[in-house]
Amino acid sequence: MNENREHLCDVLVIGSGAAGLSLALRLAPLGKVIVLSKGPRSEGATYYAQGGIAAVFDESDSIESHVQDTQIAGAELCDESVVRFIAENAKDCVQWLIDGGVPFDREESDSDDAPRYHLTREGGHSHRRILHAADATGMAVQNALQENVHNHPNIEVLERHNALDLITHQKLGNTGQPNRVLGAYIWNRNQEVVETVRAKFVVLATGGASKVYQYTSNPDVSSGDGIAMAWRAGCRVANLEFNQFHPTCLFHPEARNFLLTEALRGEGAYLRRPDGSRFMPDFDKRAELAPRDVVARAIDYEMKRLGADCMYLDISHKPADFIQKHFPTIHEKLLTYGIDITSEPIPIVPAAHYTCGGVIVDKEGRTDLDGLYAIGEVSYTGLHGANRMASNSLLECVVYAWAAAESITQALDHVSLPESLPDWDESQVSNSDEEVVIQHNWHELRLFMWDYVGIVRTTKRLERAMRRIQLLQEEVNEYYGNFRVSNNLLELRNLLQVAELIVRCALERKESRGLHYTLDYPNQLDTLQPTILTPDQPC
C-alpha cells in the first residue's frame, strides 16, 4: 500500500460469508482478490446458519419438486426461470463445497458405495433434501471456506474494514464516459482512517438488513450496507417489503440473536401455547411444517391474543439420544441458560431473519452498474418471491457465486484497472463529541420499525414510520457532513436508507402476500409482479 493508503486488485469482494468467500476462491487463480470483512471474517449470517442447504441428492426427489416447493413458499411471486436455474445447478455447487472440505452429515453405512448424505426436511419442503452438518451447517461451511481462503496466496482478507461508498465515474464527475464502478472507499477500523481500493470489478456480498429491526436473529454486521451503497450508486432494488421473520428465536433475558433451527420442527418439534396446547393445526393443515410466514404470523397472533411474552417449541417427546445427536449445539447452548430441551419446551419469539428483496441482478449476478455484481442476501434474484423457503439461502449464495465468477472470468482480461482515484476528503470535518446522538437515533429506528413495519402492518403505521425515517435522515445527513466517519455512523446511515426503501416498497404493495401482511389490504391481487424502485439519480 502506498502513502495515500490505496489498495489495488482485480476483484474487490465486500463481505466474507458463504457468497463472498466462494466467489473469491473461484476467481483467485485468475488474479488478485481483496475480501472486506466488517469484523472478524467469520462474523456474518453464514456462520450462524443452523439448518442446512437444499439440493436434490435423493433419488425419490426431483428438481421439479424443488422448484414447485419454492414457488409455493414464495406465494407464486418467484421468477420460475431463476428458481429452476438454481435448483438445476444446486447439486454441482454443493458438491463443490463437499470437495472443498465441508463435512455434511452422512448416513451410517458399512458399504463402500458412494457416500449417502443424511437429508433432513424443513418447512415448505415436500421431500428430505436438506444437507447439513448436525445443527451447525453454517459454521461448517464458513470454516471450510475460510481455511481454503487462508491457504490461497491471491486472496487478501481485510478484517475490521467497512465499505463506505462505491466509487463510480458519475460520482467523480466523469460524465463524458459510461458510468462504471471503479472501486470503493473503505473505513479501516483498526487505524480509523479512510482508504481507497481500485478494482476492475466489485462484488457486493454484504448480506441482509435485519439489523433495522429491534429483534433479529442476525449478527450485528447485517446492516444493509450493500443495498444502501448500490442504491446511492444508481442501482434499482426490488421486493424489500418482504422481510422474513424467523418464527423461533430463543426468548431469554441473557440471550441475543440465538436462532432455533427450522430442522427442529422438521424432526417433529411442536409449537405450544403457555398452557401446553398445540396451535399450528388451527392455522394451517401443514401445522408446524407450514412456511415461515404462516408460522411467524400464527405465533405473533397467539402472543397478542393471549398477552403472552412468548410461545414454546417442544421436542422433548423425542428420545433424548435422538435430540442430542441431531441438535448437539442447540442442546449444549440451551443448557447454559438452564433449559434442557430433552425434557422441557423452549420459550420462543419471532425475530427478523432474512431480507428477501435487494439489489436487482441478472442470472450472472450483474447489477445495473457496469462492473458491479451482487450475490447472496444483498441481491434480488427472483428466487425467494414473497417468502424464502428454508435452506434456499446458502444455496443461492453458492450458485450465484459460481455464476458471477463465470461472468467475471470471461470479462477480466478485457477490463483495465482504473487510473488513480482521489483520496477521501476529510478536510471539512471534525471529531464528534456526541456519539450519544447516533446511539439514540439507532435505537429509535429499530424500535419503530419493529412496531410499525413488522409482521402485521397497516398503511397508517407505514406512513408514521416514513415520517420518522425522514426526520432521522435529516439529522444523520447533517451529522455525516460535519463529523468524521465511525462504524456506528456508517451503519446508521445505511440502515436509514434501507428502512426508507423497505417502507416505500411496503406502501406500494396493495395486497397481503407472503411476508407482507397488511390489515388494510388482506387479500391477494390477481397480478403477480415484484415491487421495483428506481433511484432518481446516483448520489
C-alpha atoms as one frame of an Amber mdcrd trajectory, in Angstrom:
protein
   0.000   0.000   0.000   1.365   3.433  -0.913   1.279   6.694   1.007  -2.287
   7.610   0.193  -3.474   4.257   1.516  -4.560   2.808  -1.803  -5.175  -0.892
  -2.471  -5.152  -2.430  -5.954  -6.864  -5.654  -7.022  -8.641  -7.349  -9.884
 -11.762  -8.037  -7.825 -12.938  -6.401  -4.614 -15.380  -8.615  -2.694 -17.303
  -6.756   0.013 -18.411  -9.387   2.514 -16.834 -12.556   3.902 -19.704 -15.033
   4.178 -20.561 -18.026   2.005 -21.233 -15.922  -1.099 -18.159 -13.711  -0.866
 -15.637 -16.404   0.041 -16.999 -18.866  -2.548 -16.605 -16.287  -5.282 -13.154
 -15.269  -4.054 -11.967 -18.882  -4.195 -13.327 -19.397  -7.697 -11.636 -16.234
  -9.019  -8.352 -16.360  -7.101  -6.495 -18.487  -9.686  -7.035 -15.656 -12.203
  -5.842 -12.627 -10.255  -5.658 -10.637  -7.017  -8.816 -10.689  -4.872  -9.381
  -8.498  -1.811 -12.145  -9.510   0.597 -13.505  -6.941   3.062 -14.850  -8.173
   6.394 -16.542  -5.706   8.753 -15.473  -7.691  11.787 -13.647 -10.982  12.198
 -14.018 -12.826   8.903 -16.433 -15.362  10.409 -18.791 -12.749  11.872 -21.646
 -12.964   9.393 -25.001 -14.640   8.908 -23.414 -17.728   7.281 -21.565 -18.700
  10.451 -24.780 -18.753  12.481 -26.904 -20.652   9.936 -28.016 -23.852  11.620
 -30.362 -25.700   9.298 -28.566 -26.578   6.090 -28.512 -26.222   2.320 -31.192
 -27.515  -0.031 -30.297 -29.646  -3.067 -31.748 -32.679  -4.806 -29.489 -35.578
  -3.759 -32.109 -38.281  -3.167 -33.407 -40.497  -5.998 -37.017 -40.081  -4.840
 -36.730 -36.292  -5.045 -36.673 -34.154  -8.204 -35.643 -30.726  -9.404 -39.256
 -30.168 -10.450 -40.389 -30.794  -6.880 -37.776 -28.373  -5.511 -38.993 -25.742
  -7.998 -42.645 -26.267  -7.095 -41.974 -26.138  -3.345 -40.024 -22.895  -3.742
 -42.799 -21.357  -5.845 -45.458 -22.280  -3.293 -43.400 -20.961  -0.360 -42.755
 -17.752  -2.322 -46.509 -17.178  -2.737 -46.102 -17.607  -6.516 -44.031 -14.415
  -6.764 -40.768 -16.200  -7.572 -39.176 -15.928 -11.000 -39.620 -19.518 -12.149
 -36.710 -19.400 -14.598 -34.388 -18.318 -11.762 -35.761 -20.952  -9.370 -35.138
 -23.618 -11.990 -31.661 -22.254 -12.760 -30.686 -22.508  -9.086 -32.307 -25.912
  -8.500 -30.610 -27.361 -11.606 -27.171 -26.132 -10.515 -27.634 -26.902  -6.820
 -26.062 -30.348  -6.736 -22.883 -29.337  -8.602 -22.371 -26.272  -6.390 -22.989
 -28.229  -3.187 -20.578 -30.890  -4.458 -18.016 -28.072  -4.857 -18.478 -27.333
  -1.149 -18.063 -31.018  -0.327 -14.898 -31.184  -2.425 -13.703 -28.126  -0.519
 -13.982 -29.948   2.801 -17.470 -29.164   4.148 -18.327 -32.171   6.386 -22.030
 -32.723   5.724 -23.552 -35.496   7.838 -23.698 -38.931   6.216 -25.925 -41.923
   6.676 -24.334 -44.733   8.624 -23.362 -47.498   6.205 -20.949 -50.442   6.081
 -20.753 -50.481   2.276 -18.001 -48.954   0.148 -20.512 -47.258  -2.149 -20.547
 -43.522  -2.738 -21.473 -41.686   0.471 -25.144 -41.102   1.180 -25.789 -37.842
   2.959 -28.250 -37.554   5.792 -31.041 -35.376   4.457 -33.478 -33.599   6.732
 -36.749 -31.849   5.917 -37.789 -28.315   6.772 -40.887 -26.160   6.426 -42.195
 -25.866   2.867 -40.213 -28.830   1.511 -42.126 -31.870   0.262 -39.036 -34.102
   0.457 -35.975 -34.581   2.607 -33.403 -32.542   0.685 -31.504 -30.548   3.312
 -27.814 -31.413   3.603 -26.499 -30.372   6.992 -23.613 -30.651   9.437 -25.551
 -31.526  12.595 -27.216 -28.242  13.631 -24.257 -26.000  12.781 -24.134 -26.148
   8.982 -23.201 -22.517   8.523 -20.257 -22.856  10.854 -19.020 -25.903   8.942
 -19.365 -24.108   5.584 -17.718 -20.922   6.862 -14.814 -22.755   8.492 -14.074
 -24.814   5.365 -14.208 -21.765   3.091 -12.039 -19.731   5.460  -9.391 -22.434
   5.599  -9.257 -22.602   1.796  -9.100 -18.805   1.528  -6.333 -18.654   4.123
  -4.261 -21.065   2.047  -4.618 -19.135  -1.239  -1.858 -16.600  -1.948  -4.004
 -14.484  -4.295  -6.662 -13.661  -1.668  -6.161 -10.904   0.896  -8.768 -10.584
   3.647  -9.016  -7.175   5.332 -10.731  -7.669   8.683 -12.452  -4.801  10.520
 -12.847  -2.823   7.291 -16.207  -1.297   6.301 -17.082  -0.383   2.746 -18.012
   3.284   2.953 -19.184   4.023  -0.605 -18.690   2.832  -4.152 -16.571   4.976
  -6.482 -18.019   5.454  -9.976 -17.369   7.678 -12.974 -20.540   9.573 -12.140
 -19.527  10.108  -8.513 -16.231  11.590  -9.713 -17.971  13.822 -12.248 -16.658
  11.923 -15.274 -19.904  12.400 -17.183 -18.249  12.079 -20.575 -17.969   8.297
 -20.346 -20.376   5.443 -19.481 -20.870   5.017 -15.764 -18.885   2.163 -14.213
 -17.743   1.138 -10.759 -14.046   1.869 -10.217 -13.567   0.707  -6.636 -14.630
   1.820  -3.176 -13.752   3.970  -0.212 -13.271   1.779   2.843 -13.109   2.549
   6.558 -10.120   0.894   8.230 -11.407   0.460  11.769  -8.045  -0.773  13.009
  -6.391   2.570  12.261  -9.559   4.718  11.950  -8.689   6.039   8.510 -10.455
   6.029   5.145  -8.605   4.143   2.402  -9.181   3.644  -1.313  -9.497   0.405
  -3.297  -9.083   0.408  -7.074 -10.553  -2.673  -8.752 -11.623  -3.966 -12.154
 -14.770  -5.450 -10.600 -16.594  -5.017  -7.306 -18.848  -7.675  -5.812 -21.352
  -6.906  -3.067 -21.755  -9.910  -0.754 -22.756  -7.914   2.312 -25.787  -9.910
   3.445 -29.135  -8.502   4.513 -30.583  -5.709   6.599 -32.324  -7.382   9.539
 -30.494  -5.132  11.998 -33.051  -2.487  11.035 -35.380  -4.299  13.479 -35.253
  -4.367  17.265 -35.364  -8.161  17.445 -33.261 -10.104  14.969 -31.541 -13.462
  14.677 -28.757 -11.852  12.647 -25.313 -10.754  13.850 -24.595  -7.049  14.276
 -22.982  -6.724  10.843 -26.310  -7.194   8.982 -26.972  -3.502   8.461 -27.947
  -3.336   4.783 -24.664  -1.743   3.670 -24.593  -3.233   0.177 -28.214  -2.362
  -0.585 -27.682   1.247   0.518 -24.394   1.651  -1.371 -25.841   0.180  -4.573
 -28.899   2.447  -4.333 -26.701   5.515  -3.857 -24.711   4.426  -6.934 -27.853
   4.265  -9.076 -28.914   0.587  -8.899 -32.535  -0.498  -8.720 -33.846  -2.563
  -5.815 -36.867  -4.839  -5.536 -39.182  -6.595  -3.079 -37.783  -5.059   0.106
 -41.228  -5.234   1.724 -40.644  -8.963   2.166 -38.698  -9.227   5.417 -38.696
 -12.748   6.753 -39.241 -13.150  10.464 -37.880 -16.445  11.709 -40.633 -17.961
  13.833 -38.425 -19.450  16.519 -35.716 -17.451  18.249 -34.860 -18.082  21.885
 -36.726 -15.844  24.339 -34.407 -15.364  27.292 -33.147 -12.215  29.038 -29.499
 -13.266  28.693 -29.655 -14.492  25.089 -29.117 -12.336  21.999 -29.879 -13.432
  18.461 -29.993 -17.178  19.185 -31.987 -18.875  16.460 -33.649 -22.261  16.825
 -33.369 -24.058  13.521 -36.309 -24.982  11.323 -34.958 -28.532  11.425 -36.320
 -28.907  14.976 -39.834 -28.717  13.543 -38.702 -30.799  10.578 -37.775 -33.561
  13.023 -41.064 -33.374  14.907 -40.991 -30.472  17.386 -44.366 -28.932  18.260
 -45.298 -25.309  18.838 -47.291 -24.886  22.047 -49.127 -22.177  23.948 -48.125
 -21.459  27.557 -50.815 -23.949  28.668 -49.103 -26.693  26.628 -51.699 -26.941
  23.844 -50.627 -27.004  20.205 -51.879 -24.185  17.959 -50.398 -24.598  14.466
 -53.069 -27.146  13.354 -55.612 -24.347  13.932 -53.871 -22.143  11.359 -52.637
 -24.441   8.583 -53.073 -28.089   7.570 -49.288 -28.370   7.334 -49.120 -27.452
  11.044 -45.514 -26.929  12.214 -44.203 -27.597   8.692 -46.014 -24.628   7.142
 -43.784 -21.950   5.549 -42.164 -19.439   7.844 -44.504 -16.537   7.098 -47.511
 -18.614   8.155 -45.812 -19.853  11.320 -44.477 -16.413  12.319 -47.922 -14.805
  11.917 -49.531 -17.591  13.939 -47.065 -17.108  16.806 -47.486 -13.318  16.639
 -51.293 -13.709  16.679 -51.296 -16.064  19.669 -48.901 -13.855  21.639 -51.081
 -10.792  21.067 -54.340 -12.675  21.658 -53.160 -14.119  24.951 -50.990 -11.180
  26.023 -48.126 -13.664  26.303 -44.431 -12.771  26.189 -43.601 -15.888  24.182
 -44.768 -19.233  22.819 -42.940 -22.560  23.212 -41.134 -25.016  20.935 -41.181
 -28.564  22.259 -39.205 -31.577  21.046 -38.991 -33.256  24.445 -41.339 -36.079
  23.321 -38.492 -37.404  21.148 -35.828 -39.731  22.654 -33.058 -37.844  24.449
 -30.266 -39.535  22.449 -32.024 -38.586  19.175 -32.161 -34.928  20.256 -28.545
 -34.855  21.428 -27.318 -36.453  18.204 -29.238 -34.218  15.798 -29.088 -30.952
  17.738 -25.901 -31.027  19.819 -25.117 -27.309  19.500 -28.603 -26.199  20.500
 -28.769 -28.733  23.336 -25.459 -27.604  24.817 -26.141 -23.912  24.309 -29.549
 -24.015  25.997 -28.166 -25.943  28.954 -26.073 -22.851  29.681 -29.363 -20.962
  30.086 -30.846 -23.651  32.319 -33.070 -25.180  29.611 -32.876 -28.921  28.913
 -34.596 -29.475  25.567 -34.745 -33.236  26.145 -37.228 -32.722  28.978 -38.854
 -29.271  28.635 -40.127 -26.830  25.988 -38.123 -23.832  24.761 -39.519 -20.275
  25.095 -39.501 -18.617  21.651 -40.450 -15.419  19.813 -40.247 -14.444  16.123
 -37.333 -12.217  15.060 -36.249 -10.502  11.846 -34.186 -13.051   9.983 -33.831
 -12.596   6.231 -34.127  -9.840   3.612 -35.895 -11.451   0.631 -35.528  -8.398
  -1.616 -32.413  -6.467  -2.501 -30.303  -5.167  -5.368 -31.684  -6.315  -8.719
 -29.318  -8.660 -10.572 -29.455 -10.928 -13.620 -28.620 -14.645 -13.662 -24.899
 -13.810 -13.617 -25.204 -11.553 -10.576 -24.732  -8.325 -12.566 -26.371  -5.147
 -11.242 -27.473  -2.078 -13.220 -23.985  -0.560 -12.748 -21.293  -1.821 -15.106
 -18.626  -3.814 -13.241 -20.725  -4.195 -10.063 -22.098  -7.578  -9.012 -24.282
  -8.540  -6.053 -24.625 -12.085  -4.697 -26.291 -13.657  -1.680 -28.786 -11.971
   0.623 -27.907  -8.454  -0.584 -29.367  -9.276  -4.003 -32.790  -9.730  -5.547
 -32.563 -12.640  -7.964 -36.213 -13.700  -8.077 -35.586 -16.926  -6.140 -37.438
 -16.124  -2.935 -40.521 -14.283  -4.142 -42.703 -13.197  -1.233 -41.150 -15.625
   1.233 -37.863 -17.557   1.314 -38.117 -21.301   1.710 -35.864 -22.763   4.390
 -32.292 -23.641   3.340 -32.515 -21.950  -0.062 -30.358 -19.052   1.180 -26.966
 -20.775   1.420 -27.856 -22.432  -1.880 -28.417 -19.065  -3.570 -25.055 -17.888
  -2.206 -23.018 -20.713  -3.722 -24.891 -20.913  -7.041 -24.630 -17.181  -7.685
 -21.006 -17.131  -6.533 -20.354 -19.676  -9.282 -22.431 -17.796 -11.873 -20.841
 -14.428 -11.080 -17.358 -15.949 -11.119 -18.025 -17.403 -14.582 -19.156 -13.981
 -15.825 -16.195 -12.100 -14.322 -13.775 -14.736 -15.647 -14.910 -14.077 -19.211
 -14.552 -10.294 -18.829 -11.461  -9.980 -16.620  -8.874  -9.691 -19.394 -10.954
  -7.123 -21.284 -11.113  -4.587 -18.429  -8.254  -2.347 -17.336  -7.544  -1.320
 -13.773  -8.915   2.207 -13.207  -6.466   5.085 -13.146  -5.673   6.731  -9.822
  -8.653   7.763  -7.732  -8.970  10.817  -5.462  -8.392  10.361  -1.743 -11.269
  10.660   0.692 -11.658  14.325   1.701 -11.807  14.890   5.461 -10.603  18.492
   5.353 -14.003  19.950   6.298 -14.978  17.625   9.149 -14.095  17.281  12.825
 -14.244  14.607  15.511 -17.636  14.184  17.130 -18.165  14.510  20.854 -21.848
  13.497  20.602 -21.853   9.782  19.835 -24.955   9.576  22.050 -26.929  11.167
  19.192 -26.128   8.212  16.944 -26.991   5.694  19.655 -30.337   7.366  20.381
 -31.302   7.524  16.693 -30.204   3.917  16.231 -32.498   2.647  18.986 -35.394
   4.826  17.855 -35.158   3.473  14.289 -35.090  -0.184  15.313 -37.977   0.221
  17.747 -40.422   1.951  15.392 -39.504  -0.398  12.523 -40.435  -3.314  14.800
 -43.692  -1.662  15.893 -44.806  -0.196  12.549 -43.170  -2.310   9.818 -43.195
  -5.725  11.474 -45.086  -8.982  10.956 -48.503  -7.262  10.663 -48.732  -3.797
   9.068 -51.196  -1.010   8.240 -50.887   1.949   5.905 -51.074   4.353   8.847
 -48.228   2.568  10.642 -46.111   2.621   7.474 -46.720   6.343   6.994 -45.753
   7.014  10.617 -42.551   5.063  10.103 -41.737   7.032   6.944 -42.136  10.393
   8.699 -39.762   9.314  11.441 -37.250   7.921   8.944 -37.184  11.233   7.084
 -36.563  13.198  10.280 -33.723  10.890  11.284 -32.223  11.066   7.793 -32.065
  14.852   8.026 -30.195  14.606  11.331 -27.833  11.885  10.168 -27.049  13.550
   6.831 -26.107  16.758   8.654 -24.041  14.726  11.111 -22.360  12.783   8.263
 -21.382  16.048   6.550 -19.776  17.590   9.639 -18.044  14.784  11.521 -15.508
  12.077  10.788 -16.945   8.671   9.997 -17.354   5.951  12.593 -18.663   2.415
  12.405 -21.973   3.305  14.073 -22.496   6.354  11.874 -21.867   4.372   8.677
 -24.262   1.621   9.710 -26.974   4.020  10.875 -26.776   5.932   7.586 -27.184
   2.690   5.647 -29.940   1.335   7.890 -31.967   4.526   7.466 -31.621   4.271
   3.699 -32.738   0.654   3.674 -35.577   1.392   6.126 -36.854   4.037   3.716
 -36.715   1.554   0.828 -38.500  -1.134   2.876 -41.348   1.247   3.761 -41.612
   2.577   0.190 -41.922  -0.972  -1.142 -44.480  -1.860   1.540 -46.615   1.201
   0.716 -46.601   0.279  -2.973 -47.897  -3.273  -2.450 -51.694  -3.037  -2.104
 -52.228  -6.651  -1.079 -51.171  -9.197   1.526 -48.807 -11.786   0.096 -46.209
 -13.936   1.784 -44.218 -11.951   4.325 -46.046  -8.684   3.625 -49.287  -8.789
   5.607 -51.328  -5.588   5.901 -54.693  -5.221   7.616 -55.733  -2.607   5.033
 -55.316  -4.980   2.085 -55.825  -8.504   3.483 -56.461 -10.214   0.120 -54.129
 -11.147  -2.714 -54.285  -9.438  -6.091 -54.553 -11.407  -9.325 -51.487  -9.664
 -10.746 -48.072 -11.110  -9.900 -45.179  -8.673 -10.100 -42.194  -7.601  -8.000
 -42.047  -4.171  -6.373 -39.245  -2.298  -8.142 -37.781   1.032  -7.009 -35.512
   3.112  -9.263 -33.202   5.861  -7.928 -33.815   9.353  -9.308 -30.088   9.720
  -9.876 -26.848   8.397  -8.358 -25.609  10.369  -5.365
